[in-house]
Amino acid sequence: MFTAADPGDAETLIRTWAVRYTRWDDAHERVTEREVHRRFQRATVIFELPDLRANAEHDWGYVVGCDGFHEYVCVDRGARELALIVASDD
């Protein structure tokens, strides 16, 4: 069910999501920049899992928070790296 995602759109969505409910302290901002946003920026290709709740929600799926979740697979072929990035407010 993963589909190709635009790197800029993916990064913007995660940046917006991250500050929706609270401001992160500087240490968390630095870690998020290094571990998440740099992966979006360096990725050769990014895949996004769409919102599957209407068709494939697990019996306990409602516990994933009020805004659901965002899930991306970032592939950096040059670095031979694959990263799974999942953001949820649960």
XYZ file of N, CA, C and O in Angstrom:
360
model
N 0.800 -1.214 0.000
C 0.000 0.000 0.000
C 0.842 1.279 0.000
O 0.304 2.352 -0.092
N 2.174 1.157 0.159
C 3.018 2.349 0.144
C 3.010 2.973 -1.251
O 2.987 2.262 -2.255
N 3.032 4.295 -1.294
C 3.094 5.013 -2.559
C 4.268 5.992 -2.505
O 4.703 6.397 -1.421
N 4.775 6.356 -3.675
C 5.879 7.325 -3.724
C 5.409 8.657 -3.150
O 4.278 9.085 -3.373
N 6.294 9.291 -2.388
C 5.963 10.569 -1.755
C 6.965 11.631 -2.180
O 8.132 11.334 -2.432
N 6.518 12.857 -2.221
C 7.389 13.983 -2.503
C 8.191 14.297 -1.237
O 7.610 14.478 -0.164
N 9.517 14.358 -1.336
C 10.342 14.614 -0.145
C 9.982 15.909 0.583
O 9.908 15.935 1.810
N 9.761 16.976 -0.147
C 9.412 18.255 0.475
C 8.082 18.199 1.197
O 7.940 18.723 2.309
N 7.099 17.542 0.583
C 5.790 17.410 1.218
C 5.881 16.566 2.483
O 5.264 16.889 3.505
N 6.646 15.486 2.424
C 6.796 14.612 3.590
C 7.460 15.365 4.741
O 6.993 15.311 5.889
N 8.524 16.072 4.432
C 9.225 16.817 5.475
C 8.346 17.919 6.071
O 8.305 18.107 7.288
N 7.617 18.629 5.230
C 6.722 19.677 5.715
C 5.637 19.099 6.616
O 5.326 19.660 7.672
N 5.068 17.965 6.218
C 4.022 17.346 7.031
C 4.559 16.985 8.412
O 3.922 17.277 9.434
N 5.737 16.381 8.470
C 6.304 15.985 9.762
C 6.692 17.209 10.589
O 6.468 17.249 11.801
N 7.244 18.229 9.964
C 7.571 19.459 10.714
C 6.306 20.090 11.302
O 6.293 20.537 12.452
N 5.245 20.134 10.537
C 3.975 20.698 11.001
C 3.379 19.843 12.110
O 2.921 20.354 13.137
N 3.386 18.536 11.907
C 2.859 17.612 12.916
C 3.611 17.760 14.236
O 3.003 17.768 15.310
N 4.927 17.883 14.174
C 5.757 17.889 15.370
C 5.474 19.059 16.305
O 5.682 18.957 17.506
N 4.994 20.166 15.785
C 4.758 21.336 16.635
C 3.269 21.628 16.839
O 2.922 22.663 17.384
N 2.423 20.718 16.419
C 0.980 20.949 16.515
C 0.510 21.118 17.957
O -0.340 21.949 18.240
N 1.045 20.345 18.876
C 0.520 20.360 20.243
C 1.469 20.946 21.282
O 1.055 21.266 22.380
N 2.734 21.046 20.958
C 3.696 21.536 21.937
C 4.953 22.031 21.245
O 5.197 21.700 20.092
N 5.747 22.800 21.945
C 7.049 23.214 21.427
C 8.085 22.267 22.001
O 8.117 22.013 23.198
N 8.928 21.751 21.142
C 9.974 20.831 21.582
C 11.171 21.632 22.076
O 11.457 22.718 21.579
N 11.874 21.073 23.068
C 13.074 21.759 23.542
C 14.182 21.627 22.501
O 14.096 20.833 21.554
N 15.225 22.412 22.660
C 16.301 22.469 21.672
C 16.972 21.118 21.444
O 17.328 20.777 20.309
N 17.152 20.341 22.490
C 17.807 19.034 22.344
C 16.976 18.111 21.462
O 17.518 17.432 20.578
N 15.666 18.083 21.659
C 14.799 17.250 20.820
C 14.757 17.770 19.386
O 14.700 16.984 18.439
N 14.781 19.066 19.222
C 14.816 19.659 17.874
C 16.060 19.199 17.120
O 15.987 18.838 15.948
N 17.209 19.212 17.794
C 18.466 18.802 17.148
C 18.425 17.319 16.763
O 18.853 16.947 15.667
N 17.922 16.496 17.648
C 17.835 15.063 17.354
C 16.879 14.813 16.192
O 17.179 14.038 15.281
N 15.739 15.481 16.195
C 14.766 15.313 15.115
C 15.350 15.789 13.786
O 15.171 15.143 12.747
N 16.074 16.875 13.810
C 16.713 17.371 12.590
C 17.698 16.343 12.045
O 17.699 16.025 10.857
N 18.512 15.804 12.939
C 19.546 14.846 12.523
C 18.954 13.494 12.109
O 19.330 12.936 11.078
N 18.035 12.979 12.894
C 17.557 11.614 12.678
C 16.385 11.506 11.710
O 16.169 10.443 11.128
N 15.625 12.575 11.539
C 14.441 12.512 10.673
C 14.616 13.382 9.429
O 14.613 12.879 8.309
N 14.774 14.661 9.616
C 14.748 15.582 8.472
C 15.926 15.387 7.519
O 15.764 15.492 6.305
N 17.081 15.076 8.036
C 18.214 14.811 7.137
C 17.960 13.572 6.292
O 18.405 13.497 5.155
N 17.255 12.601 6.849
C 16.918 11.411 6.059
C 15.962 11.764 4.919
O 16.099 11.259 3.816
N 14.991 12.622 5.190
C 14.103 13.081 4.114
C 14.915 13.803 3.036
O 14.698 13.608 1.849
N 15.849 14.637 3.460
C 16.619 15.451 2.521
C 17.591 14.626 1.690
O 17.855 14.964 0.537
N 18.132 13.556 2.245
C 19.115 12.736 1.534
C 18.493 11.569 0.769
O 19.177 10.913 -0.016
N 17.238 11.292 0.999
C 16.614 10.097 0.424
C 16.617 10.132 -1.098
O 16.372 11.161 -1.718
N 16.904 8.989 -1.666
C 16.807 8.799 -3.112
C 15.342 8.663 -3.506
O 14.917 9.158 -4.544
N 14.579 7.990 -2.648
C 13.144 7.812 -2.854
C 12.478 7.697 -1.482
O 13.081 7.203 -0.536
N 11.253 8.180 -1.394
C 10.476 8.099 -0.157
C 9.127 7.486 -0.490
O 8.481 7.854 -1.473
N 8.710 6.551 0.357
C 7.401 5.938 0.215
C 6.566 6.266 1.440
O 7.077 6.320 2.557
N 5.274 6.482 1.227
C 4.355 6.847 2.307
C 3.246 5.812 2.405
O 2.692 5.391 1.388
N 2.921 5.421 3.631
C 1.775 4.549 3.856
C 0.554 5.445 4.044
O 0.532 6.274 4.951
N -0.445 5.326 3.178
C -1.622 6.190 3.319
C -2.457 5.807 4.540
O -2.248 4.755 5.144
N -3.386 6.634 4.879
C -4.303 6.382 5.989
C -5.191 5.195 5.615
O -6.016 5.280 4.710
N -5.014 4.081 6.307
C -5.744 2.853 5.993
C -6.921 2.596 6.923
O -7.550 1.537 6.848
N -7.229 3.529 7.784
C -8.245 3.265 8.808
C -9.592 2.831 8.249
O -10.259 1.987 8.824
N -10.006 3.385 7.139
C -11.332 3.040 6.603
C -11.413 1.590 6.142
O -12.481 0.981 6.206
N -10.291 1.009 5.725
C -10.318 -0.333 5.146
C -9.534 -1.383 5.910
O -9.771 -2.575 5.710
N -8.606 -0.984 6.747
C -7.716 -1.973 7.334
C -7.344 -1.689 8.779
O -6.281 -2.087 9.234
N -8.178 -1.011 9.510
C -7.829 -0.691 10.891
C -7.939 -1.934 11.767
O -8.930 -2.670 11.723
N -6.913 -2.173 12.561
C -6.896 -3.256 13.538
C -7.961 -2.989 14.594
O -8.364 -1.840 14.813
N -8.429 -4.027 15.275
C -9.451 -3.871 16.313
C -9.059 -2.838 17.363
O -9.919 -2.179 17.928
N -7.767 -2.726 17.644
C -7.284 -1.753 18.619
C -6.681 -0.528 17.942
O -5.971 0.259 18.551
N -6.933 -0.345 16.666
C -6.334 0.732 15.897
C -6.689 2.123 16.366
O -5.948 3.074 16.144
N -7.806 2.275 17.037
C -8.224 3.598 17.495
C -7.288 4.178 18.551
O -7.333 5.364 18.841
N -6.396 3.371 19.119
C -5.484 3.873 20.148
C -4.293 4.619 19.560
O -3.415 5.058 20.290
N -4.248 4.805 18.249
C -3.115 5.437 17.592
C -3.186 6.961 17.692
O -2.486 7.674 17.023
N -3.991 7.478 18.545
C -4.042 8.917 18.727
C -5.147 9.572 17.921
O -5.748 8.965 17.042
N -5.399 10.823 18.201
C -6.514 11.512 17.551
C -6.211 11.889 16.106
O -7.124 12.063 15.305
N -4.951 12.004 15.741
C -4.584 12.378 14.374
C -4.034 11.204 13.572
O -3.394 11.402 12.548
N -4.264 9.985 14.052
C -3.741 8.837 13.328
C -2.223 8.810 13.379
O -1.625 9.127 14.390
N -1.609 8.426 12.263
C -0.153 8.355 12.225
C 0.322 8.683 10.821
O -0.440 8.695 9.865
N 1.619 8.959 10.728
C 2.274 9.217 9.448
C 3.448 8.252 9.371
O 4.245 8.166 10.314
N 3.534 7.508 8.268
C 4.586 6.504 8.149
C 5.264 6.618 6.786
O 4.600 6.630 5.751
N 6.595 6.713 6.832
C 7.402 6.864 5.622
C 8.559 5.877 5.636
O 9.111 5.573 6.698
N 8.929 5.423 4.466
C 10.154 4.653 4.273
C 11.067 5.507 3.405
O 10.694 5.879 2.289
N 12.236 5.844 3.934
C 13.209 6.649 3.204
C 14.354 5.748 2.759
O 14.965 5.063 3.581
N 14.639 5.762 1.468
C 15.721 4.962 0.912
C 16.807 5.914 0.421
O 16.538 6.796 -0.392
N 18.011 5.729 0.939
C 19.177 6.493 0.496
C 20.122 5.476 -0.146
O 20.882 4.789 0.540
N 20.035 5.360 -1.458
C 20.827 4.344 -2.154
C 22.324 4.610 -2.033
O 23.115 3.669 -1.906
N 22.728 5.868 -2.056
C 24.146 6.200 -1.950
C 24.748 5.749 -0.629
O 25.869 5.251 -0.582
N 24.014 5.916 0.445
C 24.489 5.517 1.776
C 24.114 4.075 2.106
O 24.472 3.573 3.165
N 23.353 3.443 1.190
C 22.872 2.069 1.412
C 22.092 1.998 2.728
O 22.346 1.147 3.576
N 21.146 2.938 2.868
C 20.389 3.062 4.112
C 18.895 3.076 3.828
O 18.434 3.700 2.875
N 18.170 2.378 4.656
C 16.712 2.396 4.632
C 16.241 2.793 6.026
O 16.716 2.229 7.017
N 15.363 3.779 6.110
C 14.888 4.241 7.421
C 13.356 4.270 7.411
O 12.748 4.720 6.457
N 12.775 3.741 8.472
C 11.327 3.814 8.679
C 11.065 4.953 9.645
O 11.625 4.982 10.750
N 10.243 5.904 9.236
C 9.909 7.042 10.080
C 8.423 6.990 10.344
O 7.611 6.994 9.422
N 8.057 6.916 11.627
C 6.668 6.845 12.044
C 6.410 7.949 13.049
O 7.137 8.094 14.024
N 5.366 8.725 12.809
C 4.991 9.802 13.723
C 3.559 9.575 14.153
O 2.671 9.389 13.322
N 3.323 9.580 15.470
C 1.994 9.388 16.018
C 1.869 10.152 17.317
O 2.849 10.329 18.035
N 0.681 10.591 17.625
C 0.467 11.354 18.855
C -0.060 10.473 19.993
O -0.557 10.973 20.979
N 0.079 9.168 19.875
C -0.435 8.300 20.946
C 0.510 8.174 22.098
O 1.597 8.529 22.152
